[in-house]
Coordinates of C-alpha atoms in Angstrom, one line a residue:
Chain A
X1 CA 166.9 116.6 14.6
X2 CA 165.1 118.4 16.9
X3 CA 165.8 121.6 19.6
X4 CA 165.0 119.7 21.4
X5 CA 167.8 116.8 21.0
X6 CA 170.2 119.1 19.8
X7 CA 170.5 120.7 23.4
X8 CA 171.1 117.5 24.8
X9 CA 173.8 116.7 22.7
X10 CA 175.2 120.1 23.0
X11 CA 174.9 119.7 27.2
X12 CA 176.7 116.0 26.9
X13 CA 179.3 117.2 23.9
X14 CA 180.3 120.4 27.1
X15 CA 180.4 117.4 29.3
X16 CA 182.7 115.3 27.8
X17 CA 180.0 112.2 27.9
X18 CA 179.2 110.4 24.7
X19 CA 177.2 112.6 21.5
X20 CA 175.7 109.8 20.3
X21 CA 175.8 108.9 16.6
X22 CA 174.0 111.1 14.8
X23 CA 177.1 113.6 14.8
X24 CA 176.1 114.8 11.2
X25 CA 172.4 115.5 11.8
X26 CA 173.8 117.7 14.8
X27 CA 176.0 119.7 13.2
X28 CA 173.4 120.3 10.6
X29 CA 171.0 121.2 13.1
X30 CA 173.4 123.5 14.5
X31 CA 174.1 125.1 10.8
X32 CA 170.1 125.6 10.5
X33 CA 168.9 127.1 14.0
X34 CA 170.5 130.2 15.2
X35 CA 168.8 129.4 19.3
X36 CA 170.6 126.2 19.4
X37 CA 173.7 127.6 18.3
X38 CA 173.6 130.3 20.5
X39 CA 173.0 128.0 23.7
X40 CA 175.7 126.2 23.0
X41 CA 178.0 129.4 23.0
X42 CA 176.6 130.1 26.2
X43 CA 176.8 127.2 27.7
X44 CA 180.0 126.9 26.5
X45 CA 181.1 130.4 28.2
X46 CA 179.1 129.7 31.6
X47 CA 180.9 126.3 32.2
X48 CA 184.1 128.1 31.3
X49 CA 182.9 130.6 34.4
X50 CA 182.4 127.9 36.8
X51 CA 185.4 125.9 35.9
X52 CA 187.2 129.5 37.1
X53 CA 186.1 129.5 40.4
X54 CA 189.0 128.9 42.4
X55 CA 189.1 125.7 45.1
X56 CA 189.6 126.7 48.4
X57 CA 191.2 124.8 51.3
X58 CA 189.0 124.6 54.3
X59 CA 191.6 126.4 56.9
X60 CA 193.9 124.4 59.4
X61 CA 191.4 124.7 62.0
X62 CA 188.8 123.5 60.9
X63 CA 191.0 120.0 59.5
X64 CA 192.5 120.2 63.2
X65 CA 188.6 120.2 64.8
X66 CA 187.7 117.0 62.4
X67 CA 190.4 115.0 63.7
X68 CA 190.1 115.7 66.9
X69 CA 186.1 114.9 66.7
X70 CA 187.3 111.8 65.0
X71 CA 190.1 109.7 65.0
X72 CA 192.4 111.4 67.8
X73 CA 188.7 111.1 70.1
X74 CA 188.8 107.6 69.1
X75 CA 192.5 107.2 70.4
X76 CA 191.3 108.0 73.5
X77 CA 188.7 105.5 74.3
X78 CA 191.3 102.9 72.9
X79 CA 193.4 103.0 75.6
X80 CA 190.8 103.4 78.2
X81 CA 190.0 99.9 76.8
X82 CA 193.1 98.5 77.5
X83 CA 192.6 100.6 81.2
X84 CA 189.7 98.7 81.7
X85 CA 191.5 95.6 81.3
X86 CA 194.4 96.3 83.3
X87 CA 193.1 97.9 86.3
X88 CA 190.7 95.0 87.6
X89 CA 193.4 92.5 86.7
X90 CA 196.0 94.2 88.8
X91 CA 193.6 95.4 91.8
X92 CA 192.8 90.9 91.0
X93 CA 196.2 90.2 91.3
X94 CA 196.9 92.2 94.4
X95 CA 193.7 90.6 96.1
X96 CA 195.1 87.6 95.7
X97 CA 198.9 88.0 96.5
X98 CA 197.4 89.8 99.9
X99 CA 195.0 86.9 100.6
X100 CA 198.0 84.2 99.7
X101 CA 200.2 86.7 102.4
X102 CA 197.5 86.4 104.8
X103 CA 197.2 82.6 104.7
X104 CA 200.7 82.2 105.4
X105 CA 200.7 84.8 108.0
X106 CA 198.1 83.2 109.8
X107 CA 199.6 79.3 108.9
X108 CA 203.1 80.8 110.4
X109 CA 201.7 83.5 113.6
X110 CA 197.8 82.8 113.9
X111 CA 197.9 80.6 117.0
X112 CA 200.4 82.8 118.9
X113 CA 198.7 85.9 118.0
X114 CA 195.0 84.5 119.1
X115 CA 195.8 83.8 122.1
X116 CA 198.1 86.4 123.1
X117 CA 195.5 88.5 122.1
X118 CA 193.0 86.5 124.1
X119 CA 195.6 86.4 127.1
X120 CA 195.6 90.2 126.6
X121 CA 191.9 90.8 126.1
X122 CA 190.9 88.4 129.5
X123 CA 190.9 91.6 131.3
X124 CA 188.9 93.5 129.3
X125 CA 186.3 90.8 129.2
X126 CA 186.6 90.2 125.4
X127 CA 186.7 86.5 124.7
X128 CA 185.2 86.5 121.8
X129 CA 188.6 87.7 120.4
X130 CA 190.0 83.9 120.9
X131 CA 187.6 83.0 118.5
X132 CA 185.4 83.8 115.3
X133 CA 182.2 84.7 115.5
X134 CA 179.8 81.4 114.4
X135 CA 179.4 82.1 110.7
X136 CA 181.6 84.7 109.9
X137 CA 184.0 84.7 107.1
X138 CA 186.8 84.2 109.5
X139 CA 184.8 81.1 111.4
X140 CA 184.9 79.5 107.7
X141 CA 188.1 80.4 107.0
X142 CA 189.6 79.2 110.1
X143 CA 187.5 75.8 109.4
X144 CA 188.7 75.4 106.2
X145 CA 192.2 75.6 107.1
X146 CA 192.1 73.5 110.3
X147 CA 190.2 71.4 107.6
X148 CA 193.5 71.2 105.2
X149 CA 195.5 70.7 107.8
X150 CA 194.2 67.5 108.9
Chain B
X1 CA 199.0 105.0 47.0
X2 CA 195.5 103.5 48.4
X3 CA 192.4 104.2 47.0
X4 CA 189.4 105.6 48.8
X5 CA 187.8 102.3 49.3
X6 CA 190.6 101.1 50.8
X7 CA 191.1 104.1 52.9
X8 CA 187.6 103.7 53.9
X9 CA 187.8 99.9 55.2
X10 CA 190.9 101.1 57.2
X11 CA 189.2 103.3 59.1
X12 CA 186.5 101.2 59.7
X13 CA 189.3 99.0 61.3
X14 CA 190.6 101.6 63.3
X15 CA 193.5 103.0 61.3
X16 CA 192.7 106.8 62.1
X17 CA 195.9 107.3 59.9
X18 CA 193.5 106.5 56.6
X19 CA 191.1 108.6 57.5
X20 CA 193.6 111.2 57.7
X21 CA 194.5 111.0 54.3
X22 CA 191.2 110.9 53.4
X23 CA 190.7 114.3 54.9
X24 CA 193.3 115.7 53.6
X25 CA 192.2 114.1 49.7
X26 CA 188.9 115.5 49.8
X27 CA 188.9 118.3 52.3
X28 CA 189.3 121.0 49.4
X29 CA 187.1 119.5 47.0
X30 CA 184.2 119.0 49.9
X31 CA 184.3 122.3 51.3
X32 CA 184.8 124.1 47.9
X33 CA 181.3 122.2 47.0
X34 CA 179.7 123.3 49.9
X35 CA 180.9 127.1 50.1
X36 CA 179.9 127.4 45.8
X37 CA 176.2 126.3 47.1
X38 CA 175.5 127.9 50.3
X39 CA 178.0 130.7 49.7
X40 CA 178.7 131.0 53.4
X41 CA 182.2 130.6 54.7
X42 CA 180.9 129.5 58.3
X43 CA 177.8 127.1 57.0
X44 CA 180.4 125.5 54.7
X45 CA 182.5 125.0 57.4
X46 CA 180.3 123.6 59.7
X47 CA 178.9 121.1 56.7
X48 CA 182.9 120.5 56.2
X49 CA 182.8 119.1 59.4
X50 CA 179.7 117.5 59.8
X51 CA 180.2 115.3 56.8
X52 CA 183.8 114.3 57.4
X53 CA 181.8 113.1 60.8
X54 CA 179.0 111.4 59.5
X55 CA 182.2 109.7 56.7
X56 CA 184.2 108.9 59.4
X57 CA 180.8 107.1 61.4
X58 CA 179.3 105.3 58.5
X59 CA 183.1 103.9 57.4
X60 CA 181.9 100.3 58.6
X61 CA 179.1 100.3 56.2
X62 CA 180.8 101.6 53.6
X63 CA 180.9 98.9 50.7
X64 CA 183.2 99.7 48.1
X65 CA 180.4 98.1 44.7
X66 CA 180.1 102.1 44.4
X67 CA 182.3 104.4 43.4
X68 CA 183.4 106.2 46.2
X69 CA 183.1 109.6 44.9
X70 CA 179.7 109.1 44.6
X71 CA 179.3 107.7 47.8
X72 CA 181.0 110.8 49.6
X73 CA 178.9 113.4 47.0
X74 CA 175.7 111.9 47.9
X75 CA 176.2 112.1 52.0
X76 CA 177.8 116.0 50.5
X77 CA 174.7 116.4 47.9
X78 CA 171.9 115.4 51.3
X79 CA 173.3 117.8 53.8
X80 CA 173.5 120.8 51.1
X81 CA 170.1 120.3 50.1
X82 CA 169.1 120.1 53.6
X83 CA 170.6 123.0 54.3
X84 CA 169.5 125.1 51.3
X85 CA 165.9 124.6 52.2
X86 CA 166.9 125.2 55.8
X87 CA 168.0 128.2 55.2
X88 CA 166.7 129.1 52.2
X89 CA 165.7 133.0 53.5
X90 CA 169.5 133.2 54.8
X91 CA 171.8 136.1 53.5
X92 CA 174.4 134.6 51.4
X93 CA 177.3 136.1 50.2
X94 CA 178.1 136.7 46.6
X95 CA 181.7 135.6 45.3
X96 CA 183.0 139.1 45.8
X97 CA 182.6 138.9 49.4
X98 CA 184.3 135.3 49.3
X99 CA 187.2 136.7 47.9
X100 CA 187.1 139.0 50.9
X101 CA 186.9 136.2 53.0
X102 CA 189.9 134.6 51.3
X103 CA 187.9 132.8 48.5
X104 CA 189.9 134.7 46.1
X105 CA 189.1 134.2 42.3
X106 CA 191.5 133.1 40.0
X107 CA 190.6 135.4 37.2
X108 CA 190.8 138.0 39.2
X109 CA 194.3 137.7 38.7
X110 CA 195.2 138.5 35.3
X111 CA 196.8 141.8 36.4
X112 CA 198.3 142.5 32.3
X113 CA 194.9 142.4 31.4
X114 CA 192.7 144.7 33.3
X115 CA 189.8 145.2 30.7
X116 CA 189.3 141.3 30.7
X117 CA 189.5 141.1 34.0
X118 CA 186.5 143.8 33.9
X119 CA 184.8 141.6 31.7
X120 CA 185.0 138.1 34.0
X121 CA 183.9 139.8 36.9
X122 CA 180.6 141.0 35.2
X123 CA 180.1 137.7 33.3
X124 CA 180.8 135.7 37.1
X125 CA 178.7 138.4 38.5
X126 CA 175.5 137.2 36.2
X127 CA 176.6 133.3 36.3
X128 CA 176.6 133.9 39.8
X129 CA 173.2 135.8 40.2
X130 CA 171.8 133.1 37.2
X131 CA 172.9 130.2 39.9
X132 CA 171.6 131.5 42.5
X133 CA 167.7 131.6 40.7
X134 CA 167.7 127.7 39.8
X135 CA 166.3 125.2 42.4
X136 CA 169.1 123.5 44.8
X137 CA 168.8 120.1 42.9
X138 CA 169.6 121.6 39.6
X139 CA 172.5 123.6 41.4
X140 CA 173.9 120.5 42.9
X141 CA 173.9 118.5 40.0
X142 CA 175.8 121.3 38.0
X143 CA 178.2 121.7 40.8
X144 CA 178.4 117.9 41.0
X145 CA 178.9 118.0 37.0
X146 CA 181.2 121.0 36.5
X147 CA 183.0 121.8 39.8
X148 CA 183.3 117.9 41.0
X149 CA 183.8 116.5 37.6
X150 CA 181.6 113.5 38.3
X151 CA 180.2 111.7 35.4
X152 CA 176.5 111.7 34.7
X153 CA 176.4 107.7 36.1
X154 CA 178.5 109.0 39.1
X155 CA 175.9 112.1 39.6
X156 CA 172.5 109.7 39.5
X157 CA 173.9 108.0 42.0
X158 CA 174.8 110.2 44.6
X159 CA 171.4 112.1 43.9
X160 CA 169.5 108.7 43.5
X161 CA 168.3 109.8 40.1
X162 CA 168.3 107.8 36.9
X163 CA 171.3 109.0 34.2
X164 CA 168.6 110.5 32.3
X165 CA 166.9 112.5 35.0
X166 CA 170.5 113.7 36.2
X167 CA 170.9 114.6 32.0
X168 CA 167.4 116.1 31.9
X169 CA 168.3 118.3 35.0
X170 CA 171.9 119.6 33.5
X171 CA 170.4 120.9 30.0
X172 CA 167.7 122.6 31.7
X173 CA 169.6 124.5 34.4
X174 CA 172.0 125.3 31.0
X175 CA 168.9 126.7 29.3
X176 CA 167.7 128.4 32.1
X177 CA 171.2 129.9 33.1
X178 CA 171.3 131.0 29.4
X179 CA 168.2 132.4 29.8
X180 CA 169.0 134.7 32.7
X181 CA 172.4 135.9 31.9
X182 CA 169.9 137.3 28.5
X183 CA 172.3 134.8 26.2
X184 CA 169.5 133.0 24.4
X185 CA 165.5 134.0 24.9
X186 CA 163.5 131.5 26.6
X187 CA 162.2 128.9 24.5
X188 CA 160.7 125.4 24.6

């Protein structure tokens, strides 16, 4: 066996990872060739070194900042999500209920109130007010219903 | 108890509760890595963070036909040698001033036994100075090897080497630390 060899087997035998077969040739090697048997001593020692250094914790802060950069930030935007669901269905909803009020309003009062506002308004010269403008919104809403009334 | 894969795919469905765990099961390990490579408390914070961010991103296209050690260690293994060439002409600290800065050694420790104590600190002192002369690759994959535990299949694949590169890398960073700390001569 070679130096060459040997100090692999020597790096893999500190590593814990399979020596191979030639177990015999390696220790024979080892016997003959005071460099090889003086790396592995050292190698031995400096990976005893490193295996001392201590773990350290990263501090409470700094596990505080990734969560809240992460998953609490995420949090957030899901229940603006559900916020951006329920706010258009609501101010929906309310449209509606107020445009359902309305019609009923105007089914129950809208005659008496046009034309009390148009007997009102005779002597300010506003007629217009017994009316819709042609082509307004109320003009086709005020057709429409007539419409479903006949 | 879930593994990492699983913890991974859980976050990826929104369960911020598994990537919590996942924090707290690698923090330590991650930023020990990190602060025994750049030796700076505030760089390995910062690359704490940043790679617990770029985890907590890339958690949809995590697929769990790797280990997941590997997967994290390789994200871990990219930003430290990014950062050592980076900063390459950066003051680092030595472990002495970790302690300081609460990285406090173990064998520092052995009160009864002040003389071997002595002894540690020097033999630390050149392991540390004999680190800090081998290229960042070689340091990674030690660190990966040594400090991390990885396995040599485990380290090729978070540094994208083959097995035998990864193998070829840890004996020569042996020989040359060897060489440095005035162990064994240099030889080829």
């Amino acid at each position: 066996m070679d130096c060459r060899t040997c100090r692999i087997l020597i790096s893999r035998e500190i590593d814990g990872e399979a020596a191979g077969a030639d177990r015999a040739g390696f220790d024979r090697h080892l016997g003959s060739c005071a460099y090889c048997a003086s790396f592995r001593d050292s190698a031995r020692r400096a990976n005893a070194v490193h295996r001392a250094i201590p773990e350290r914790a990263p501090s409470p802060r700094l596990v505080a900042s990734i969560l809240a950069a992460t998953v609490e930030r995420r949090e957030i935007p899901r229940t603006r999500w559900w916020l951006r669901i329920a706010v258009p269905a609501a101010a929906a909803a309310v449209f509606v209920l107020g445009f359902w009020v309305g019609s009923l309003m105007h089914e129950r009062y809208g005659g008496e109130s046009a034309s009390t506002l148009a007997g009102g308004a005779a002597g300010l010269e506003l007629e217009y007010l017994d009316e819709y403008p042609p082509g307004s919104f109320g003009d086709i809403l005020a057709a429409s219903y007539e419409g479903g009334m006949e | 108890m879930l593994d990492d894969a699983e913890l991974m795919q859980r976050t990826a469905a929104g369960d911020g509760e598994a990537f919590r765990v996942l924090v707290e099961r690698h923090g330590t390990a991650v930023h020990s890595f990190f602060l025994r490579l750049v030796r700076n408390v505030d760089d390995a914070e910062d690359l704490t963070q940043e790679l617990f961010l770029a985890l907590f991103r890339s958690a949809g296209r995590y697929r769990p036909d790797a280990p997941f050690t590997a997967y994290l260690y390789r994200i871990a293994s990219n930003m430290a040698a990014s950062h050592m060439r980076r900063r390459s002409a950066r003051r680092t600290q030595s472990l002495d001033e970790l302690a300081e800065a609460g990285f406090e050694s173990a064998t520092a420790r052995h009160e009864d036994h002040p003389e071997r104590t002595f002894e540690e600190r020097e033999m630390r002192r050149r392991y540390e100075n004999a680190l800090a002369r081998l290229p960042g690759d070689w340091r990674i994959a030690l660190e990966l090897r040594v400090g991390r535990e990885l396995s040599y299949g485990e380290i090729a694949a978070a540094m994208g080497k083959s097995v035998s590169a990864v193998e070829s890398i840890l004996v020569r960073a042996r020989e040359r630390v060897a060489a440095e700390m005035g162990d064994v001569g240099r030889r080829e």
